[in-house]
Amino acid sequence: MIQSVAFIGLGAMGYRMAAHLPKHFNDVYVWNRNQDKAKQHAAEYGTQAVDLQKAAQADVIFSCLPTSQEVDDILSQVYLKKGSIWVDCTSGVPESAKKQAQYLAEQDVYFLDAPVSGQTVGAENATLTFMVGGDQSAFEQALPAMQAMGKLIKLVGGSGAGFAVKAINNMMMAVHLCAAAEGFTTLKAHGVNLNEALACINASSGKSGVTETALPQRIFSREFPLTFALPLLAKDTGIAIDLIREAKLSAPVIGLTQSLIQAADALAKPDSDFSTAVKLYESWSKITLE
Ligand code: NDP
């Protein structure tokens, strides 16, 4: 039985995810580097803004930070309760998850790598997908807490497997983004009506999450709302490339996509949404996707 839950990292995802926990659990602690956000969360959702050590004393502790490096930094600062479960929703590095699980096992604490997909709207509606790596019994114990924030929750393998699935998912999304930018730039060069073309493709085999949501809502609208930062996508594609290298596989499409996403990130303004990667194509072709 889970008595207390904590959430560490109230960013674009964490702030919205943690908002669901008080509906299911009595004691919900939140901690954020900028403590004002934690206080605001407590006032808004009835969570408790606490210091890091108090948060680390919960039965189930969620973290959602930019990279595995920040998770390592936090783990090195806290003492955890025996039998507790650390559920890391960061899109992290599979090799780090194995080390983190080993490090926490020495304290009789479980570690699950449990990255999520569904973007901020999924976090807001508690419809996220959790792809989880780690111990089966820890997964089952932490499941009710993940169910408070997600819809599809799958144990995909041992430690690191969740992070691996997330990295490959985001890499595939990046491939779709580049393909959509190339495809629609070509259509516009041929004088095709982009909105009508998009409607056709979204009813055909070329559709993807990018064509269904990112193109109409972010790119054609020219809004590019910042909900998932481009450097975070570049980080994920980097993790995917490392997985491919470790497996000694060749993946030319993914390799090229990684270079394009890195170039787009290098040229982007600070605080750019992932969808601004298409501006790389726009600058080459002098064609605006609108
Ligand atoms: P944000 O940049 O919005 O939030 C980052 C959070 O990490 C903030 O709470 C920030 O605190 C905290 N943080 C940053 N650096 C440190 C540090 N050194 N020590 C302690 N806390 C720190 O990121 P997101 O919420 O967008 O993403 C979080 C993770 O989720 C990433 O791994 C991302 O790839 C993944 N993800 C993001 C999605 C999205 O749509 N945004 C979708 C799915 C996964 P502070 O407020 O003080 O800056």
XYZ file of C-alpha atoms in Angstrom, residues 10-11 15-16 18-23 30 36-49 124:
26
model
C 8.039 20.466 -11.541
C 8.890 21.431 -15.109
C 4.093 20.273 -12.748
C 1.106 18.848 -14.620
C 2.072 15.829 -9.981
C -1.238 17.723 -10.036
C -3.126 14.383 -10.300
C -1.520 12.702 -7.304
C -3.537 14.381 -4.493
C -6.724 12.921 -6.054
C 6.691 18.118 -4.152
C 8.557 29.048 -5.639
C 7.165 26.600 -8.208
C 6.684 23.965 -5.508
C 4.880 26.474 -3.282
C 2.678 27.498 -6.189
C 1.920 23.828 -6.887
C 0.963 23.250 -3.251
C -1.370 26.245 -3.305
C -2.927 25.178 -6.603
C -3.304 21.420 -6.094
C -3.064 20.644 -2.373
C 0.372 19.039 -2.516
C 2.989 19.750 0.183
C 6.084 21.758 -0.772
C -2.519 17.531 -18.067
